[in-house]
C-alpha cells in the first residue's frame, strides 16, 4: 500500500520528492508521486479570491490509484473553509484524502518552506490516520492560526499522539 502525493497547480517536483522522503520517515509507508491531473479551478471563489478547500478535497477524493492507502494533494493556491479566513490544509478524519497548501507557507528560504510543508503534510495525514488536534505546543497535531506558529511547532507527533496514531 502506498501514500500518493499529487501536485495541484504549480508545485515543484523537488518539493514533492522531499515531502515523499518526509512521509516515509514519519509514517513508514512507501510513497509514490502521481501526475494525475486534479481540476481545481472550479473550486475558486471570486468573492473571496481563494479556493474552497472542501471543494478541492472532493476533487482529490475522486482520484483512485493502484494500491492507494492515502492520497494528498499539495497545492500552491490559497485555501479557505467556511467560517475561517484561510487554512493551511484539510484532512479527512479517519479518511484517505488530505490537501496541503504552500501558499501561506512561502518564504525565500527554501529550507524553511520545505520544513513548513512537512509539518502541515504530517498534520493533515495525522487526521487521516484518526488524530484530532493536540494541545501540546510542539506536537505536529497542534492547531495553528499563523505561519509563525507553524515555525514554532515540531514536525513529529508528541508521545500521546504517537500512541493514538492508527497506522
Short mmCIF file of N, CA and C in Angstrom, two decimals, residues 14-154:
data_model
loop_
_atom_site.label_atom_id
_atom_site.label_comp_id
_atom_site.label_asym_id
_atom_site.label_seq_id
_atom_site.Cartn_x
_atom_site.Cartn_y
_atom_site.Cartn_z
N UNK A 14 10.80 19.02 -6.81
CA UNK A 14 11.74 18.88 -5.69
C UNK A 14 11.02 18.90 -4.35
N UNK A 15 10.00 19.74 -4.25
CA UNK A 15 9.23 19.78 -3.00
C UNK A 15 8.47 18.47 -2.82
N UNK A 16 7.89 17.96 -3.88
CA UNK A 16 7.17 16.68 -3.80
C UNK A 16 8.10 15.55 -3.39
N UNK A 17 9.29 15.51 -3.97
CA UNK A 17 10.26 14.47 -3.63
C UNK A 17 10.69 14.57 -2.16
N UNK A 18 10.91 15.79 -1.68
CA UNK A 18 11.27 15.98 -0.28
C UNK A 18 10.11 15.58 0.64
N UNK A 19 8.89 15.90 0.23
CA UNK A 19 7.71 15.51 1.01
C UNK A 19 7.58 13.99 1.07
N UNK A 20 7.88 13.32 -0.03
CA UNK A 20 7.82 11.85 -0.06
C UNK A 20 8.80 11.26 0.94
N UNK A 21 10.00 11.81 0.99
CA UNK A 21 11.01 11.33 1.94
C UNK A 21 10.54 11.56 3.38
N UNK A 22 9.95 12.72 3.64
CA UNK A 22 9.42 13.05 4.96
C UNK A 22 8.33 12.05 5.37
N UNK A 23 7.38 11.77 4.49
CA UNK A 23 6.28 10.85 4.80
C UNK A 23 6.81 9.46 5.10
N UNK A 24 7.77 9.00 4.32
CA UNK A 24 8.38 7.69 4.56
C UNK A 24 9.02 7.65 5.95
N UNK A 25 9.73 8.70 6.29
CA UNK A 25 10.41 8.77 7.59
C UNK A 25 9.43 8.81 8.76
N UNK A 26 8.38 9.61 8.65
CA UNK A 26 7.46 9.81 9.77
C UNK A 26 6.41 8.71 9.87
N UNK A 27 5.88 8.26 8.74
CA UNK A 27 4.78 7.30 8.77
C UNK A 27 5.21 5.87 8.42
N UNK A 28 6.34 5.72 7.76
CA UNK A 28 6.86 4.40 7.45
C UNK A 28 6.29 3.75 6.21
N UNK A 29 5.46 4.46 5.46
CA UNK A 29 4.86 3.90 4.25
C UNK A 29 5.65 4.30 3.02
N UNK A 30 5.59 3.46 2.01
CA UNK A 30 6.16 3.82 0.72
C UNK A 30 5.31 4.93 0.11
N UNK A 31 5.97 5.83 -0.61
CA UNK A 31 5.28 6.99 -1.17
C UNK A 31 5.51 7.01 -2.68
N UNK A 32 4.47 7.34 -3.40
CA UNK A 32 4.54 7.50 -4.85
C UNK A 32 4.05 8.90 -5.20
N UNK A 33 4.65 9.47 -6.22
CA UNK A 33 4.21 10.77 -6.73
C UNK A 33 3.48 10.51 -8.03
N UNK A 34 2.27 11.02 -8.11
CA UNK A 34 1.45 10.81 -9.30
C UNK A 34 1.26 12.14 -10.02
N UNK A 35 1.19 12.07 -11.33
CA UNK A 35 0.92 13.28 -12.11
C UNK A 35 -0.52 13.30 -12.64
N UNK A 36 -1.39 12.51 -12.00
CA UNK A 36 -2.79 12.54 -12.40
C UNK A 36 -3.32 13.97 -12.22
N UNK A 37 -4.01 14.50 -13.22
CA UNK A 37 -4.48 15.88 -13.10
C UNK A 37 -5.68 15.99 -12.15
N UNK A 38 -5.64 17.04 -11.35
CA UNK A 38 -6.77 17.36 -10.47
C UNK A 38 -7.27 18.73 -10.91
N UNK A 39 -8.49 18.77 -11.40
CA UNK A 39 -9.06 20.01 -11.91
C UNK A 39 -9.57 20.83 -10.74
N UNK A 40 -8.85 21.90 -10.46
CA UNK A 40 -9.10 22.66 -9.24
C UNK A 40 -9.70 24.04 -9.47
N UNK A 41 -9.66 24.54 -10.69
CA UNK A 41 -10.06 25.93 -10.92
C UNK A 41 -11.53 26.19 -10.62
N UNK A 42 -12.37 25.18 -10.71
CA UNK A 42 -13.79 25.38 -10.39
C UNK A 42 -14.03 25.53 -8.88
N UNK A 43 -13.01 25.28 -8.07
CA UNK A 43 -13.13 25.47 -6.62
C UNK A 43 -12.84 26.92 -6.22
N UNK A 44 -12.54 27.75 -7.21
CA UNK A 44 -12.21 29.16 -6.93
C UNK A 44 -13.47 29.94 -6.57
N UNK A 45 -13.38 30.75 -5.52
CA UNK A 45 -14.46 31.62 -5.11
C UNK A 45 -14.03 33.06 -5.39
N UNK A 46 -14.56 33.68 -6.45
CA UNK A 46 -14.11 35.03 -6.83
C UNK A 46 -14.43 36.10 -5.77
N UNK A 47 -15.44 35.88 -4.95
CA UNK A 47 -15.79 36.84 -3.91
C UNK A 47 -14.72 36.88 -2.82
N UNK A 48 -14.09 35.75 -2.57
CA UNK A 48 -13.05 35.66 -1.54
C UNK A 48 -11.65 35.77 -2.14
N UNK A 49 -11.51 35.46 -3.44
CA UNK A 49 -10.19 35.44 -4.05
C UNK A 49 -9.38 34.25 -3.56
N UNK A 50 -10.08 33.19 -3.16
CA UNK A 50 -9.45 31.99 -2.63
C UNK A 50 -10.16 30.76 -3.19
N UNK A 51 -9.58 29.59 -2.90
CA UNK A 51 -10.14 28.32 -3.33
C UNK A 51 -10.76 27.61 -2.14
N UNK A 52 -11.91 27.01 -2.35
CA UNK A 52 -12.58 26.24 -1.31
C UNK A 52 -11.82 24.94 -1.06
N UNK A 53 -11.31 24.79 0.15
CA UNK A 53 -10.57 23.56 0.49
C UNK A 53 -11.48 22.35 0.39
N UNK A 54 -12.72 22.48 0.81
CA UNK A 54 -13.66 21.36 0.76
C UNK A 54 -13.93 20.92 -0.67
N UNK A 55 -14.14 21.88 -1.55
CA UNK A 55 -14.41 21.54 -2.95
C UNK A 55 -13.18 20.90 -3.59
N UNK A 56 -12.02 21.40 -3.26
CA UNK A 56 -10.80 20.84 -3.81
C UNK A 56 -10.55 19.44 -3.26
N UNK A 57 -10.86 19.24 -1.99
CA UNK A 57 -10.71 17.91 -1.40
C UNK A 57 -11.66 16.92 -2.08
N UNK A 58 -12.83 17.36 -2.49
CA UNK A 58 -13.76 16.48 -3.22
C UNK A 58 -13.14 16.02 -4.54
N UNK A 59 -12.40 16.91 -5.20
CA UNK A 59 -11.73 16.53 -6.45
C UNK A 59 -10.67 15.45 -6.19
N UNK A 60 -9.96 15.62 -5.08
CA UNK A 60 -8.91 14.65 -4.72
C UNK A 60 -9.54 13.31 -4.35
N UNK A 61 -10.71 13.34 -3.73
CA UNK A 61 -11.41 12.10 -3.36
C UNK A 61 -11.73 11.26 -4.59
N UNK A 62 -11.87 11.89 -5.73
CA UNK A 62 -12.21 11.17 -6.97
C UNK A 62 -11.01 10.42 -7.55
N UNK A 63 -9.83 10.67 -7.00
CA UNK A 63 -8.61 10.03 -7.50
C UNK A 63 -8.51 8.61 -6.94
N UNK A 64 -8.27 7.65 -7.81
CA UNK A 64 -8.05 6.26 -7.41
C UNK A 64 -6.82 5.76 -8.14
N UNK A 65 -5.83 5.34 -7.36
CA UNK A 65 -4.56 4.90 -7.91
C UNK A 65 -4.24 3.50 -7.39
N UNK A 66 -3.40 2.75 -8.07
CA UNK A 66 -3.10 1.36 -7.67
C UNK A 66 -2.53 1.28 -6.25
N UNK A 67 -3.09 0.37 -5.45
CA UNK A 67 -2.62 0.12 -4.08
C UNK A 67 -2.55 1.38 -3.23
N UNK A 68 -3.53 2.26 -3.40
CA UNK A 68 -3.55 3.54 -2.70
C UNK A 68 -4.09 3.39 -1.29
N UNK A 69 -3.28 3.75 -0.32
CA UNK A 69 -3.73 3.81 1.07
C UNK A 69 -4.28 5.20 1.36
N UNK A 70 -3.53 6.22 1.00
CA UNK A 70 -3.91 7.62 1.19
C UNK A 70 -3.45 8.41 -0.03
N UNK A 71 -4.07 9.57 -0.24
CA UNK A 71 -3.64 10.48 -1.29
C UNK A 71 -3.68 11.90 -0.73
N UNK A 72 -2.61 12.64 -0.98
CA UNK A 72 -2.51 14.02 -0.50
C UNK A 72 -2.22 14.93 -1.69
N UNK A 73 -3.06 15.92 -1.86
CA UNK A 73 -2.80 16.96 -2.85
C UNK A 73 -1.97 18.05 -2.21
N UNK A 74 -0.96 18.50 -2.92
CA UNK A 74 -0.16 19.64 -2.45
C UNK A 74 -0.33 20.73 -3.49
N UNK A 75 -0.80 21.88 -3.02
CA UNK A 75 -1.16 22.95 -3.93
C UNK A 75 -0.46 24.25 -3.58
N UNK A 76 -0.45 25.16 -4.55
CA UNK A 76 0.13 26.47 -4.34
C UNK A 76 -0.95 27.56 -4.29
N UNK A 77 -2.22 27.16 -4.21
CA UNK A 77 -3.30 28.15 -4.17
C UNK A 77 -3.73 28.40 -2.72
N UNK A 78 -4.32 29.57 -2.50
CA UNK A 78 -4.79 29.98 -1.18
C UNK A 78 -6.12 29.29 -0.88
N UNK A 79 -6.20 28.61 0.26
CA UNK A 79 -7.38 27.83 0.64
C UNK A 79 -8.16 28.48 1.77
N UNK A 80 -9.46 28.24 1.78
CA UNK A 80 -10.30 28.66 2.90
C UNK A 80 -11.32 27.58 3.20
N UNK A 81 -11.87 27.64 4.39
CA UNK A 81 -13.03 26.85 4.80
C UNK A 81 -14.04 27.85 5.33
N UNK A 82 -15.32 27.54 5.20
CA UNK A 82 -16.36 28.44 5.70
C UNK A 82 -16.10 28.76 7.17
N UNK A 83 -16.20 30.03 7.52
CA UNK A 83 -16.00 30.47 8.89
C UNK A 83 -14.55 30.76 9.24
N UNK A 84 -13.63 30.49 8.33
CA UNK A 84 -12.21 30.76 8.57
C UNK A 84 -11.65 31.65 7.47
N UNK A 85 -10.69 32.49 7.82
CA UNK A 85 -10.07 33.36 6.82
C UNK A 85 -9.23 32.57 5.83
N UNK A 86 -8.58 31.52 6.32
CA UNK A 86 -7.75 30.67 5.47
C UNK A 86 -7.48 29.38 6.22
N UNK A 87 -6.99 28.38 5.49
CA UNK A 87 -6.48 27.15 6.11
C UNK A 87 -5.18 26.77 5.40
N UNK A 88 -4.28 26.14 6.15
CA UNK A 88 -3.06 25.61 5.56
C UNK A 88 -3.33 24.29 4.86
N UNK A 89 -4.42 23.63 5.26
CA UNK A 89 -4.77 22.36 4.66
C UNK A 89 -5.99 21.76 5.33
N UNK A 90 -6.41 20.60 4.81
CA UNK A 90 -7.53 19.85 5.37
C UNK A 90 -7.22 18.37 5.21
N UNK A 91 -7.75 17.59 6.13
CA UNK A 91 -7.59 16.14 6.04
C UNK A 91 -8.84 15.46 6.57
N UNK A 92 -9.28 14.43 5.87
CA UNK A 92 -10.46 13.68 6.30
C UNK A 92 -10.12 12.87 7.55
N UNK A 93 -10.87 13.06 8.62
CA UNK A 93 -10.65 12.29 9.84
C UNK A 93 -10.95 10.82 9.56
N UNK A 94 -9.98 9.96 9.79
CA UNK A 94 -10.08 8.53 9.51
C UNK A 94 -10.40 8.25 8.04
N UNK A 95 -10.02 9.17 7.17
CA UNK A 95 -10.30 9.01 5.75
C UNK A 95 -9.05 8.67 4.97
N UNK A 96 -9.12 8.91 3.65
CA UNK A 96 -7.97 8.57 2.82
C UNK A 96 -7.41 9.77 2.06
N UNK A 97 -8.00 10.94 2.24
CA UNK A 97 -7.58 12.10 1.45
C UNK A 97 -7.23 13.30 2.31
N UNK A 98 -6.26 14.05 1.84
CA UNK A 98 -5.86 15.29 2.50
C UNK A 98 -5.37 16.28 1.45
N UNK A 99 -5.25 17.53 1.87
CA UNK A 99 -4.83 18.61 1.00
C UNK A 99 -3.99 19.58 1.81
N UNK A 100 -2.86 20.02 1.26
CA UNK A 100 -1.97 20.97 1.91
C UNK A 100 -1.67 22.09 0.93
N UNK A 101 -1.74 23.33 1.42
CA UNK A 101 -1.40 24.48 0.59
C UNK A 101 -0.08 25.10 1.06
N UNK A 102 0.78 25.40 0.11
CA UNK A 102 2.03 26.09 0.44
C UNK A 102 1.89 27.60 0.29
N UNK A 103 0.71 28.07 -0.12
CA UNK A 103 0.50 29.48 -0.43
C UNK A 103 0.95 30.40 0.70
N UNK A 104 0.52 30.12 1.91
CA UNK A 104 0.84 30.97 3.06
C UNK A 104 2.10 30.51 3.80
N UNK A 105 2.72 29.46 3.30
CA UNK A 105 3.96 28.95 3.91
C UNK A 105 5.20 29.46 3.18
N UNK A 106 4.99 30.10 2.03
CA UNK A 106 6.10 30.51 1.17
C UNK A 106 7.02 31.52 1.87
N UNK A 107 8.30 31.39 1.55
CA UNK A 107 9.35 32.25 2.06
C UNK A 107 10.52 32.13 1.09
N UNK A 108 11.39 33.13 1.01
CA UNK A 108 12.57 33.00 0.15
C UNK A 108 13.52 31.89 0.61
N UNK A 109 13.41 31.50 1.88
CA UNK A 109 14.25 30.45 2.44
C UNK A 109 13.65 29.09 2.10
N UNK A 110 14.22 28.40 1.11
CA UNK A 110 13.66 27.14 0.64
C UNK A 110 13.63 26.06 1.73
N UNK A 111 14.65 26.02 2.55
CA UNK A 111 14.69 25.01 3.62
C UNK A 111 13.53 25.24 4.58
N UNK A 112 13.24 26.49 4.91
CA UNK A 112 12.12 26.81 5.80
C UNK A 112 10.79 26.46 5.13
N UNK A 113 10.64 26.73 3.85
CA UNK A 113 9.42 26.36 3.13
C UNK A 113 9.21 24.85 3.20
N UNK A 114 10.26 24.07 2.96
CA UNK A 114 10.14 22.62 3.00
C UNK A 114 9.74 22.16 4.40
N UNK A 115 10.38 22.70 5.43
CA UNK A 115 10.05 22.31 6.81
C UNK A 115 8.60 22.63 7.15
N UNK A 116 8.14 23.81 6.76
CA UNK A 116 6.75 24.19 7.00
C UNK A 116 5.80 23.23 6.28
N UNK A 117 6.13 22.90 5.06
CA UNK A 117 5.29 21.99 4.28
C UNK A 117 5.25 20.61 4.92
N UNK A 118 6.39 20.11 5.38
CA UNK A 118 6.43 18.81 6.07
C UNK A 118 5.49 18.81 7.27
N UNK A 119 5.54 19.88 8.05
CA UNK A 119 4.71 19.96 9.26
C UNK A 119 3.22 19.91 8.91
N UNK A 120 2.83 20.69 7.91
CA UNK A 120 1.42 20.69 7.53
C UNK A 120 1.00 19.38 6.89
N UNK A 121 1.87 18.79 6.10
CA UNK A 121 1.60 17.49 5.50
C UNK A 121 1.42 16.43 6.58
N UNK A 122 2.31 16.40 7.56
CA UNK A 122 2.20 15.43 8.65
C UNK A 122 0.94 15.65 9.46
N UNK A 123 0.59 16.92 9.67
CA UNK A 123 -0.63 17.27 10.41
C UNK A 123 -1.87 16.72 9.70
N UNK A 124 -1.99 17.02 8.42
CA UNK A 124 -3.19 16.58 7.68
C UNK A 124 -3.23 15.07 7.52
N UNK A 125 -2.09 14.44 7.29
CA UNK A 125 -2.06 12.97 7.25
C UNK A 125 -2.42 12.40 8.62
N UNK A 126 -2.01 13.07 9.68
CA UNK A 126 -2.39 12.64 11.03
C UNK A 126 -3.90 12.55 11.17
N UNK A 127 -4.63 13.52 10.62
CA UNK A 127 -6.10 13.46 10.65
C UNK A 127 -6.61 12.22 9.92
N UNK A 128 -6.01 11.92 8.76
CA UNK A 128 -6.50 10.76 8.01
C UNK A 128 -6.24 9.46 8.76
N UNK A 129 -5.27 9.47 9.66
CA UNK A 129 -4.99 8.29 10.49
C UNK A 129 -5.68 8.37 11.85
N UNK A 130 -6.66 9.26 11.98
CA UNK A 130 -7.51 9.27 13.17
C UNK A 130 -7.16 10.25 14.26
N UNK A 131 -6.17 11.11 14.07
CA UNK A 131 -5.78 12.03 15.13
C UNK A 131 -6.57 13.34 15.07
N UNK A 132 -6.94 13.81 16.26
CA UNK A 132 -7.56 15.13 16.41
C UNK A 132 -6.47 16.14 16.76
N UNK A 133 -6.86 17.40 16.94
CA UNK A 133 -5.89 18.41 17.34
C UNK A 133 -5.38 18.14 18.75
N UNK A 134 -4.16 18.56 19.00
CA UNK A 134 -3.46 18.31 20.26
C UNK A 134 -3.12 19.65 20.92
N UNK A 135 -3.12 19.66 22.24
CA UNK A 135 -2.79 20.89 22.97
C UNK A 135 -1.29 21.07 23.18
N UNK A 136 -0.50 20.05 22.92
CA UNK A 136 0.95 20.15 23.12
C UNK A 136 1.54 21.11 22.08
N UNK A 137 2.18 22.20 22.51
CA UNK A 137 2.64 23.22 21.56
C UNK A 137 3.66 22.72 20.53
N UNK A 138 4.45 21.72 20.83
CA UNK A 138 5.46 21.22 19.89
C UNK A 138 4.94 20.09 19.00
N UNK A 139 3.78 19.53 19.34
CA UNK A 139 3.23 18.41 18.57
C UNK A 139 2.77 18.89 17.19
N UNK A 140 3.01 18.10 16.18
CA UNK A 140 2.61 18.45 14.83
C UNK A 140 1.08 18.56 14.71
N UNK A 141 0.33 17.94 15.63
CA UNK A 141 -1.13 18.00 15.58
C UNK A 141 -1.70 19.23 16.29
N UNK A 142 -0.84 20.11 16.78
CA UNK A 142 -1.30 21.34 17.40
C UNK A 142 -1.98 22.21 16.35
N UNK A 143 -3.16 22.77 16.69
CA UNK A 143 -3.90 23.64 15.77
C UNK A 143 -3.24 25.01 15.72
N UNK A 144 -3.12 25.57 14.53
CA UNK A 144 -2.40 26.83 14.35
C UNK A 144 -3.22 27.88 13.62
N UNK A 145 -2.91 29.13 13.92
CA UNK A 145 -3.58 30.24 13.25
C UNK A 145 -2.64 31.11 12.42
N UNK A 146 -1.33 30.84 12.51
CA UNK A 146 -0.40 31.70 11.77
C UNK A 146 0.83 30.90 11.36
N UNK A 147 1.54 31.44 10.39
CA UNK A 147 2.75 30.78 9.92
C UNK A 147 3.83 30.83 11.00
N UNK A 148 3.80 31.84 11.86
CA UNK A 148 4.77 31.90 12.97
C UNK A 148 4.56 30.73 13.93
N UNK A 149 3.31 30.36 14.14
CA UNK A 149 3.02 29.20 14.98
C UNK A 149 3.47 27.91 14.31
N UNK A 150 3.38 27.85 12.98
CA UNK A 150 3.88 26.69 12.25
C UNK A 150 5.38 26.54 12.52
N UNK A 151 6.09 27.66 12.49
CA UNK A 151 7.54 27.62 12.72
C UNK A 151 7.89 27.14 14.13
N UNK A 152 7.01 27.37 15.09
CA UNK A 152 7.31 27.02 16.48
C UNK A 152 7.03 25.56 16.81
N UNK A 153 6.15 24.91 16.07
CA UNK A 153 5.86 23.51 16.40
C UNK A 153 6.84 22.58 15.69
N UNK A 154 6.89 21.34 16.14
CA UNK A 154 7.75 20.35 15.53
C UNK A 154 7.07 19.67 14.35
#
